Short mmCIF file of C-alpha atoms in Angstrom, two decimals:
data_model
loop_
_atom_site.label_atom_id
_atom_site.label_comp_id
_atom_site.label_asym_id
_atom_site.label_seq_id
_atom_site.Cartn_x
_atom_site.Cartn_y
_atom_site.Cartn_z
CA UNK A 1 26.39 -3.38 -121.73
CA UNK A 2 23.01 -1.45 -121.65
CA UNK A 3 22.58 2.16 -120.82
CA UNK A 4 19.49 2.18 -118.49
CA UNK A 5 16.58 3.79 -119.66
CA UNK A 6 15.36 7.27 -118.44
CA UNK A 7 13.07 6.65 -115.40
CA UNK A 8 10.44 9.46 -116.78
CA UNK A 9 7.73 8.72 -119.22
CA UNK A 10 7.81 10.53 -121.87
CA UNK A 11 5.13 13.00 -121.20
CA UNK A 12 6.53 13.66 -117.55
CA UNK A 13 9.50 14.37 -119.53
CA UNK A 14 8.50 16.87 -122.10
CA UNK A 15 5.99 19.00 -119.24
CA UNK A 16 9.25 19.30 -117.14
CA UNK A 17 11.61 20.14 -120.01
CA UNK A 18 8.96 22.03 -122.33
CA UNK A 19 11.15 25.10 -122.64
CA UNK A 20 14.38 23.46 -123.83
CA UNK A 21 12.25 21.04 -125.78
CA UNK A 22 10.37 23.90 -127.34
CA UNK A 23 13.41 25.91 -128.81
CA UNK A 24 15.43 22.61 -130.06
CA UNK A 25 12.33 22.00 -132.12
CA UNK A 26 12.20 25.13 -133.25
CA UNK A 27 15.58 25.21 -134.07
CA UNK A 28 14.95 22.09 -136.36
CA UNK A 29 12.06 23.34 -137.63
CA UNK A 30 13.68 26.91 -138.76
CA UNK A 31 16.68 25.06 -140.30
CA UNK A 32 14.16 23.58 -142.60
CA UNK A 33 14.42 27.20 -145.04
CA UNK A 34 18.02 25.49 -145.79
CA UNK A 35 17.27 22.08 -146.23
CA UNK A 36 17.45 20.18 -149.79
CA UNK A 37 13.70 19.13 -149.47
CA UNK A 38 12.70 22.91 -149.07
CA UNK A 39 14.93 24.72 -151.80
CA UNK A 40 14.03 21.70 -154.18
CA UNK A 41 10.79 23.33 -154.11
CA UNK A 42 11.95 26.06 -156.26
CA UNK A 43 14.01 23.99 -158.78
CA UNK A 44 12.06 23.75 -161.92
CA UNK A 45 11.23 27.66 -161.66
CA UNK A 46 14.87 28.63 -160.89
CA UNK A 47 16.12 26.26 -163.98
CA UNK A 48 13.81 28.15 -166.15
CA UNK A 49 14.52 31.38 -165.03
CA UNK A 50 18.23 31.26 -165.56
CA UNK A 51 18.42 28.53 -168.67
CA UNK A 52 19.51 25.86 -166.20
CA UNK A 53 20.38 22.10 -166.55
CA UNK A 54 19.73 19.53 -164.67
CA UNK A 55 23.77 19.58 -164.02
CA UNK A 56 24.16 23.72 -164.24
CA UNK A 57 21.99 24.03 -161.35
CA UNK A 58 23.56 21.14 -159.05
CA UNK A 59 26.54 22.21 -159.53
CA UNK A 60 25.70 25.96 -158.46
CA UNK A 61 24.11 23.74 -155.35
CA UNK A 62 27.13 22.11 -154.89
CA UNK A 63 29.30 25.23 -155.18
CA UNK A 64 26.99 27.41 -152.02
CA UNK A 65 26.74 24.09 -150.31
CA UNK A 66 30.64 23.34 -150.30
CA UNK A 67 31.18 27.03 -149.01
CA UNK A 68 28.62 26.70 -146.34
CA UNK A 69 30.95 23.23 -145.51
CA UNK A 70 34.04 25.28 -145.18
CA UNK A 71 32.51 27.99 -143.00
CA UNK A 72 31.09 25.39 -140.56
CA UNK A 73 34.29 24.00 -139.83
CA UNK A 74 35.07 27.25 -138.13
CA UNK A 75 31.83 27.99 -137.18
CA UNK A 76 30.44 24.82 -135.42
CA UNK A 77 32.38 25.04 -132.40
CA UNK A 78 30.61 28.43 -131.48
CA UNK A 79 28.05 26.26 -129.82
CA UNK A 80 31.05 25.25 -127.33
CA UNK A 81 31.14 29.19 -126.34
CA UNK A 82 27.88 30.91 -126.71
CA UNK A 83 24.48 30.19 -125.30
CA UNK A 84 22.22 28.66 -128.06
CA UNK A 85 19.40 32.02 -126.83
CA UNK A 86 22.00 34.29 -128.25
CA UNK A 87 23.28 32.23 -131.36
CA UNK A 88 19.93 31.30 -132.46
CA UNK A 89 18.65 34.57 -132.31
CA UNK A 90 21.23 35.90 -134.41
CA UNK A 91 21.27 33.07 -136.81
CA UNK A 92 17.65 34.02 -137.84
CA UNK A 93 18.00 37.20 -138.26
CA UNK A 94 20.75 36.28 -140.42
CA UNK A 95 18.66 33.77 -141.78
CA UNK A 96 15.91 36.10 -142.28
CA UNK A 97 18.21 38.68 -144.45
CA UNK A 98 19.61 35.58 -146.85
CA UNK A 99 16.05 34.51 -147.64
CA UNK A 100 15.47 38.16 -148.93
CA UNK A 101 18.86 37.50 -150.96
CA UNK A 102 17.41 34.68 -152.07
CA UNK A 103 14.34 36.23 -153.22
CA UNK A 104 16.29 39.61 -155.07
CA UNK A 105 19.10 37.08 -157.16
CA UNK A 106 19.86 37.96 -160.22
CA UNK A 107 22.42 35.93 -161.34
CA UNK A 108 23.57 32.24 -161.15
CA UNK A 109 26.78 33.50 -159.65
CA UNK A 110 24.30 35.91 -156.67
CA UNK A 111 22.19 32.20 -156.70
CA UNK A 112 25.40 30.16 -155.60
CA UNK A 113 25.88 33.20 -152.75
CA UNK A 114 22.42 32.66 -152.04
CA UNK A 115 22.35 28.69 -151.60
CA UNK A 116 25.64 29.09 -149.43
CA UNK A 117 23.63 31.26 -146.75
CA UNK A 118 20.91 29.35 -146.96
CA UNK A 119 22.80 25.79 -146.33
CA UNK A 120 24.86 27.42 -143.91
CA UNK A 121 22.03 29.03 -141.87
CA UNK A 122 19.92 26.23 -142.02
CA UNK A 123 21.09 22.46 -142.46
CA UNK A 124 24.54 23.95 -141.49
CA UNK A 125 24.24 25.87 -137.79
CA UNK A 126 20.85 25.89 -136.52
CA UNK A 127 20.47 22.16 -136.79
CA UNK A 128 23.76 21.56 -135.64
CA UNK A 129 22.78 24.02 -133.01
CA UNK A 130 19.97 21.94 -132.02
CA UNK A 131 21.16 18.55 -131.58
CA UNK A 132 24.22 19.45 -129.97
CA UNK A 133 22.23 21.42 -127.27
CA UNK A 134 20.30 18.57 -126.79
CA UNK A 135 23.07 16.62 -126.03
CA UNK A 136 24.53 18.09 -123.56
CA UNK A 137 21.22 19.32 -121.79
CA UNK A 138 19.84 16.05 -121.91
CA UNK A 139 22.66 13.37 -120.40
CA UNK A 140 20.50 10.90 -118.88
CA UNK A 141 17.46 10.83 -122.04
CA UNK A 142 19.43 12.74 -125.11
CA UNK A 143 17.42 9.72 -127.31
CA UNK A 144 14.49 11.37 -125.75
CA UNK A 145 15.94 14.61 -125.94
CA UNK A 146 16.77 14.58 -129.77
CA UNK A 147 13.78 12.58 -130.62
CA UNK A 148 11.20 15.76 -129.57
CA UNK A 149 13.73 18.44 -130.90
CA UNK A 150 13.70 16.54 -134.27
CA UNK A 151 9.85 17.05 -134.57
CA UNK A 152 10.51 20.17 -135.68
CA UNK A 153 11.99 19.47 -138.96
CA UNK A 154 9.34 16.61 -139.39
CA UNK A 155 6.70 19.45 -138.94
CA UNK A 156 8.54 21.62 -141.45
CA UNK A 157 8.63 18.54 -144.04
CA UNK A 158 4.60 17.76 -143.54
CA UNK A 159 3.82 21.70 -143.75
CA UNK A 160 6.33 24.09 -145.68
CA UNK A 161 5.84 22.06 -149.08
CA UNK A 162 2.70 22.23 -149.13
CA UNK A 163 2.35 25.88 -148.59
CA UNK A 164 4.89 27.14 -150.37
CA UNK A 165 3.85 25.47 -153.52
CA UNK A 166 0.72 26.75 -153.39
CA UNK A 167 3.01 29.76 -152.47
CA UNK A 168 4.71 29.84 -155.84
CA UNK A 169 1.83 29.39 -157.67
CA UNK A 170 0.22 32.84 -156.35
CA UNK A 171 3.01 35.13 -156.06
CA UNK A 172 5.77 33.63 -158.32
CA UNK A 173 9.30 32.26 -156.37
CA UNK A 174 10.99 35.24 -155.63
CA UNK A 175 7.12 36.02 -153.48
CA UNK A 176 7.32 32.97 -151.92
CA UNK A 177 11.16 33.45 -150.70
CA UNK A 178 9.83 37.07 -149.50
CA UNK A 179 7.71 34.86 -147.25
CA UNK A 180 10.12 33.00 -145.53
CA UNK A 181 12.28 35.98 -144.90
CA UNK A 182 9.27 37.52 -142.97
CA UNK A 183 8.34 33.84 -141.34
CA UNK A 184 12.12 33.65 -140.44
CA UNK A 185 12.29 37.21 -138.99
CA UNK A 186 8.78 36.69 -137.04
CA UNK A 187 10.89 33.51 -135.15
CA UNK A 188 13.57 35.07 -133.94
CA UNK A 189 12.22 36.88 -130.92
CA UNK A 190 10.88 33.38 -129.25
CA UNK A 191 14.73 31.78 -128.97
CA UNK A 192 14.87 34.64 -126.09
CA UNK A 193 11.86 34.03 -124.65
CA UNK A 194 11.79 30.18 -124.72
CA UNK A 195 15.25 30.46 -123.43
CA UNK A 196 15.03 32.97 -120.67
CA UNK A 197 16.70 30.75 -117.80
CA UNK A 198 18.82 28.28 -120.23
CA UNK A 199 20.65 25.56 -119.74
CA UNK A 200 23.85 26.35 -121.00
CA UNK A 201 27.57 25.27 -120.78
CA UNK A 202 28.26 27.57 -118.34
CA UNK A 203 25.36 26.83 -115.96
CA UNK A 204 25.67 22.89 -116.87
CA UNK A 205 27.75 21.77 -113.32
CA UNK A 206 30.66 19.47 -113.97
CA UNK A 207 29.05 16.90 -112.51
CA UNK A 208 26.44 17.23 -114.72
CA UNK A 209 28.30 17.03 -118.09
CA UNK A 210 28.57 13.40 -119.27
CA UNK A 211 31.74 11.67 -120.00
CA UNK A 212 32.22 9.39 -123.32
CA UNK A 213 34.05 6.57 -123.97
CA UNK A 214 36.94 5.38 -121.71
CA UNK A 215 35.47 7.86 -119.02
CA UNK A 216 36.62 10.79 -121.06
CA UNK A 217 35.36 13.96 -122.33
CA UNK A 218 37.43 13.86 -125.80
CA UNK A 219 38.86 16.61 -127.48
CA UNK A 220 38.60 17.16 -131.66
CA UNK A 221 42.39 16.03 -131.72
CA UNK A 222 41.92 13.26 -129.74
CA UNK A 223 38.34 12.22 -131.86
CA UNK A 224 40.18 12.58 -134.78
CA UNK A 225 43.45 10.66 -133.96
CA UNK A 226 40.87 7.99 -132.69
CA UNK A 227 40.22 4.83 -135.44
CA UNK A 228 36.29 4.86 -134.60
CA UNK A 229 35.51 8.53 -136.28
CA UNK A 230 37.36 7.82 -139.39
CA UNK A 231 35.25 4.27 -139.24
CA UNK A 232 31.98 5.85 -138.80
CA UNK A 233 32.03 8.87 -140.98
CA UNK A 234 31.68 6.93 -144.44
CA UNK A 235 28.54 5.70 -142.76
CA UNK A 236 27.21 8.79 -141.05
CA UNK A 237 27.54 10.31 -144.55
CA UNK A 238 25.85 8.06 -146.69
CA UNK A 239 22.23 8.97 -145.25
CA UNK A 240 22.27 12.65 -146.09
CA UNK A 241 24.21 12.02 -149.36
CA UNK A 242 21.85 9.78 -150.98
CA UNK A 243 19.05 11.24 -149.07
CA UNK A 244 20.01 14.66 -150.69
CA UNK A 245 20.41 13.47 -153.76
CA UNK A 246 17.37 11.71 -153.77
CA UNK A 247 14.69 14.71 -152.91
CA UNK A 248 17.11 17.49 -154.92
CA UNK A 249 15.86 15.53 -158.20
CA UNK A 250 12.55 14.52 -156.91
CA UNK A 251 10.78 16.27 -160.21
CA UNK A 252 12.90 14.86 -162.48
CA UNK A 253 12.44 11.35 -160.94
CA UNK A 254 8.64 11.76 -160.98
CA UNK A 255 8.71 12.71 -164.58
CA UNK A 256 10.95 8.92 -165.31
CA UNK A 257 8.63 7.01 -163.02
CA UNK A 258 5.61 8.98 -164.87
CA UNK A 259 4.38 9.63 -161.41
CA UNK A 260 2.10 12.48 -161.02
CA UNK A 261 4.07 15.43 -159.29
CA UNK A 262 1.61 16.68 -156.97
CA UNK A 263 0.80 12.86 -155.64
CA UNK A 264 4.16 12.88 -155.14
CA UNK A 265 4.18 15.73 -153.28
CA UNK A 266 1.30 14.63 -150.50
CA UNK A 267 3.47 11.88 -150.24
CA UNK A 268 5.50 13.89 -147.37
CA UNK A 269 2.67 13.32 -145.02
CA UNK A 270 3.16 9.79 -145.26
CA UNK A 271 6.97 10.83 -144.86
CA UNK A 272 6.02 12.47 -141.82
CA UNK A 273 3.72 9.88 -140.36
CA UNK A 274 6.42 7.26 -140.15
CA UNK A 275 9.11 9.65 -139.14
CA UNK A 276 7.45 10.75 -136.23
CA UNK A 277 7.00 7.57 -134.69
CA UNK A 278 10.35 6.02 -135.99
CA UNK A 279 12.02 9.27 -133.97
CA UNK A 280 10.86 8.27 -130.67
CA UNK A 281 12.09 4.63 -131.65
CA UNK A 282 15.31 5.79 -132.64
CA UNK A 283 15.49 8.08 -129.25
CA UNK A 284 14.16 5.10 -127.00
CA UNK A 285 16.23 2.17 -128.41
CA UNK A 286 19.31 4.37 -128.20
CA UNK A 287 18.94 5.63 -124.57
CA UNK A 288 18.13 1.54 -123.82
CA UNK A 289 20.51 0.17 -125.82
CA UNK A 290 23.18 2.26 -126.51
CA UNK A 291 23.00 4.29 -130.28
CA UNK A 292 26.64 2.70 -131.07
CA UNK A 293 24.50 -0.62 -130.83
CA UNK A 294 21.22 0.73 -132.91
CA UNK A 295 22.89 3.00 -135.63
CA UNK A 296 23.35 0.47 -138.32
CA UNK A 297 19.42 0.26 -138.92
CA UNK A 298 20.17 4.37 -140.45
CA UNK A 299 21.82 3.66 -143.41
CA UNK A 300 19.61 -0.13 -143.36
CA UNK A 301 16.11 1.59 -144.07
CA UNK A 302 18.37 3.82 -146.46
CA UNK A 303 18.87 0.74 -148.93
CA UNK A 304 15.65 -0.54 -148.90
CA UNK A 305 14.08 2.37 -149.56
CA UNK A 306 16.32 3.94 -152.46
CA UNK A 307 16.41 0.14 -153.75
CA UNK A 308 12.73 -0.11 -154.09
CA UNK A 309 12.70 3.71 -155.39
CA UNK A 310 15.22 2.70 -158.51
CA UNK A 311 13.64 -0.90 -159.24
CA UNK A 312 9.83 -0.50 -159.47
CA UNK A 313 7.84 1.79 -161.44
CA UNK A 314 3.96 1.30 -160.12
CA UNK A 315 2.97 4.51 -157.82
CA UNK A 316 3.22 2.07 -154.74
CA UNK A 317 6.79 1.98 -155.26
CA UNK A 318 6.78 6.14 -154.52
CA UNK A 319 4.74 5.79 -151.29
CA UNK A 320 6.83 2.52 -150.14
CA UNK A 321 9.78 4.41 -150.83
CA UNK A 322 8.56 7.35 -149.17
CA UNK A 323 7.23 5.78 -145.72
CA UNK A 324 11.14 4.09 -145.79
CA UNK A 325 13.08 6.93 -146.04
CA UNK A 326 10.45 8.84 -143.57
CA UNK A 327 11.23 5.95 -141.10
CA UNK A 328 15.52 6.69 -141.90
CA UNK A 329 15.01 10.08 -141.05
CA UNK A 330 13.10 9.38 -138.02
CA UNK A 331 15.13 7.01 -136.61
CA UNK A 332 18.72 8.07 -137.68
CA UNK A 333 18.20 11.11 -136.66
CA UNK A 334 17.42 10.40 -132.69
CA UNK A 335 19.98 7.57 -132.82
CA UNK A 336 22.88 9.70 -134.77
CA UNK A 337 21.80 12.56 -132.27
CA UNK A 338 22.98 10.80 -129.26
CA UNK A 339 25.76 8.82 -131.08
CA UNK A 340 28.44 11.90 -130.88
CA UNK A 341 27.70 12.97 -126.98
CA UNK A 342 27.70 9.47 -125.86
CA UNK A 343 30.99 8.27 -127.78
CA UNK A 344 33.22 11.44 -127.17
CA UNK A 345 31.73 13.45 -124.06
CA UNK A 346 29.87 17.00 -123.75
CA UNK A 347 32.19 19.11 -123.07
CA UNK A 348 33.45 19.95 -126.78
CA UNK A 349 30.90 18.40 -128.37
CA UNK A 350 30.06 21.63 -130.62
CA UNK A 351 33.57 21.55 -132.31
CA UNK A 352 33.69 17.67 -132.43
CA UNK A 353 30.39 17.37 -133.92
CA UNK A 354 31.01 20.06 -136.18
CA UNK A 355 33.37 18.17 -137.69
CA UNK A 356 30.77 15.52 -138.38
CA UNK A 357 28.46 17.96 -139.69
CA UNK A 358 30.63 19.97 -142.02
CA UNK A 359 31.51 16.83 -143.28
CA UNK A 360 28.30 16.07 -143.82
CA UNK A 361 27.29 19.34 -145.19
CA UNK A 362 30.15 18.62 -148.08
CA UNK A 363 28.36 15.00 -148.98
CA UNK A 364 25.28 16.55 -149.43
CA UNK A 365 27.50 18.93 -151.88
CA UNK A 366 28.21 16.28 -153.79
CA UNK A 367 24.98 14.55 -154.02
CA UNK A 368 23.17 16.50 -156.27
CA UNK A 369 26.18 17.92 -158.25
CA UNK A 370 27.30 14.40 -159.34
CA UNK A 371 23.97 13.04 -159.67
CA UNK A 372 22.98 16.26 -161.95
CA UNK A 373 26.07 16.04 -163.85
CA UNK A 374 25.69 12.11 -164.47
CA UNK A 375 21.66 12.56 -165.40
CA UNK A 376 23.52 14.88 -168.25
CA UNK A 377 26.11 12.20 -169.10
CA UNK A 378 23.34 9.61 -169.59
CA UNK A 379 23.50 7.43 -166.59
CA UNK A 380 20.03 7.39 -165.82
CA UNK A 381 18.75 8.09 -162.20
CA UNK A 382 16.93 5.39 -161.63
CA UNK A 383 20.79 3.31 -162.31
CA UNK A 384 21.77 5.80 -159.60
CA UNK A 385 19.62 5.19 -156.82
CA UNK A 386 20.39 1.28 -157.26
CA UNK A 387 24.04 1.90 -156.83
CA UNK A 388 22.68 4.24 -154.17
CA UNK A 389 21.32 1.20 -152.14
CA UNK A 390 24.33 -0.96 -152.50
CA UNK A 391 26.51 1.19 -150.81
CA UNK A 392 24.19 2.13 -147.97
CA UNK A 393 23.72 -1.58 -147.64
CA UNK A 394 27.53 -1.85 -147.20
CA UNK A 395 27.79 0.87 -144.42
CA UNK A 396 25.10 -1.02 -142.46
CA UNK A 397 26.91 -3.93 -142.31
CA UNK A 398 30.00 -1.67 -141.21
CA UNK A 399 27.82 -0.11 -138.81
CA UNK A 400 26.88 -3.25 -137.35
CA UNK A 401 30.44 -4.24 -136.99
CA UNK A 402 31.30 -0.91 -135.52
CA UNK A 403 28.57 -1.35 -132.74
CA UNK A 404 29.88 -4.27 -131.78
CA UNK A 405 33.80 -3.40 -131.23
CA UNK A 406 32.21 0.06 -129.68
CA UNK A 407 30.65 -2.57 -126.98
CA UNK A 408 33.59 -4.22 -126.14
CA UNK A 409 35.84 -1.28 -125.92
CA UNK A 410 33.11 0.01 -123.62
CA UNK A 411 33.04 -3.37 -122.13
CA UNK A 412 36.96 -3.26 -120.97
CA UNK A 413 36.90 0.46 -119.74
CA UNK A 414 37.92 0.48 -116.37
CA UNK A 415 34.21 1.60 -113.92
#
């Protein structure tokens, strides 16, 4: 069965939405002050600061990342009872406070308290914030929907690293998380304003909200008694896992391959090239065909891309490997963002999603606290990010499967 594609172009579509739009992608792009690529930054400064290994310091990330996982069990199904204007504006403020933390630590114990508000604030809520908004704003184009909110966080990827390297270089770390406090606090006043008359769960008609599969709108007991989201998470947490792992030790990998750091660096506009495109792919081919029927191409691109990253050494390797997992991004995250709203409903989407997330907020916990603490063992990254693609190739496969007996469930619902 195909899901009919949105009768708007795309343009007509943003112009008449531009407000909603506008925060979601700001949303993503704020969350990006919490996000592996952007504290990475920092990692070779930190390490020296505080006498750091490789393993010492991802497993301090893994410590403030597993607490942010914990907290967002609770706190993802806020989304389910307060208007994104008002949690989003709080967030960053919050936000805005932690990166000052960040900048004032003076301890690797105050530097775990620090990476916990900054996972939670940023990959944690606002993004979760984000794409669930979008999918239950957007029933009838959340592929669109997701795809433009998600250009946030590809605009924070081409931009932030940039700038706050050259950041660090002029005013030291602690300077450049100063920065992003004040950027963070200078954001929070356009959630209101973009959000003025929002579309919200209590304005959202009941007509409006869109049912998931079987005609239901599913609760989080009945999602998680349900065989398809213990089937899918394995899957759904590979991406971020690997991905995590994967930019978290991006300058020790560039010092294996011998590949110069700051080519490796303008790499992320390459990143960013493909993942813009590969977003509205994801978002199209998911409101055409169904994202249950598309997902498996996610973790797909994943394999190639950390396969080619652990087997070849020339600097083409780096920028194959980058456009690859630029194009996993892009398209996962449109096709993942309209996976959860069109499988289990809108109307508790926050708190089943949130499961999802927190989830996935724990793999990327693990990612670079394993990784770090095998680099230290001896088992050489490179030997990683092989094993890396062989079990992302596995979960496509799975995926593939998964779309499949999705269809035919969908196929034998009554209507």
């Amino acid at each position: 069965m195909s899901v009919a594609a949105p009768p708007q172009s795309l343009s007509a579509f943003v112009r008449a939405n531009a407000p909603w739009l506008g925060a979601g992608a700001l949303m993503t792009f704020s969350s990006s002050f919490g996000q592996t690529f952007f504290i990475a930054l920092f990692a070779g400064e930190i390490r020296a600061e505080f006498g750091l290994s490789h393993g010492d310091w991802g497993g301090i990330y893994t410590l403030g990342t597993l607490m942010s996982a914990a907290l967002m069990m609770w706190a993802g199904g806020l989304t389910d009872r307060f208007r994104a204007r008002t949690l989003c504006t709080g967030l960053m403020v919050v936000f805005a406070l932690v990166c000052a933390f960040a900048a004032s630590v003076w301890s690797p114990a105050a530097l775990a308290a620090a990476v916990f508000g900054l996972r939670f604030c940023g990959q944690g809520m606002l993004y979760h914030t984000a794409i669930v908004s979008m999918g239950r704003w957007f029933a009838r184009a959340r592929g669109r929907a997701v795809a433009v909110c998600t250009l946030g966080f590809s605009v924070g990827e081409a931009v932030l690293p940039v700038l706050f390297v050259a950041l660090i270089g002029l005013v030291g770390w602690r300077g450049a998380w100063w920065a992003a406090a004040g950027l963070a606090l200078c954001l929070a006043p356009l959630f209101p304003r973009l959000l003025r008359t929002e579309r919200t769960p209590r304005s959202v008609p009941e007509a409006e909200q869109a049912a998931g599969l079987r005609g239901w709108h599913w609760t989080r007991g009945e999602a998680l008694g349900h065989w398809l989201f213990w089937a899918v998470l394995p899957g759904v947490l590979a991406p971020p896992v690997f991905g995590t792992a994967f930019f978290f030790h991006q300058v020790h990998l560039t010092e294996l391959k011998g590949w110069p750091l700051e080519g490796f660096a303008a790499l992320f506009a390459l990143y960013v090239a493909v993942a813009v495109p590969a977003t509205f792919a994801g978002g199209w081919a998911a409101d055409r065909y169904g994202a249950a029927r598309v997902l498996a191409l996610w973790p797909g691109l994943l394999a190639v891309g950390l396969g080619v990253a652990g087997a070849f050494q020339p600097f083409w390797a780096a920028a194959l490997t980058m456009a690859l997992l630029g194009a996993m991004q892009g398209f996962g995250s449109a096709a993942s963002g309209a996976f959860w709203p069109e499988i289990y409903g809108t109307r508790n989407l926050g708190s089943i999603r949130a499961l999802a997330t927190s989830s996935m907020v724990f793999a990327t916990a693990v990612g670079p606290g394993v990784s770090g603490w095998l680099i230290d063992a001896g088992v050489g990254f490179e030997t990683q990010l092989l094993g890396m693609a062989g079990w992302s190739a596995v979960m496509a496969a799975g995926f593939a499967w998964i779309g499949a007996r999705v269809e035919r469930e969908r196929a034998a619902s009554p209507g």
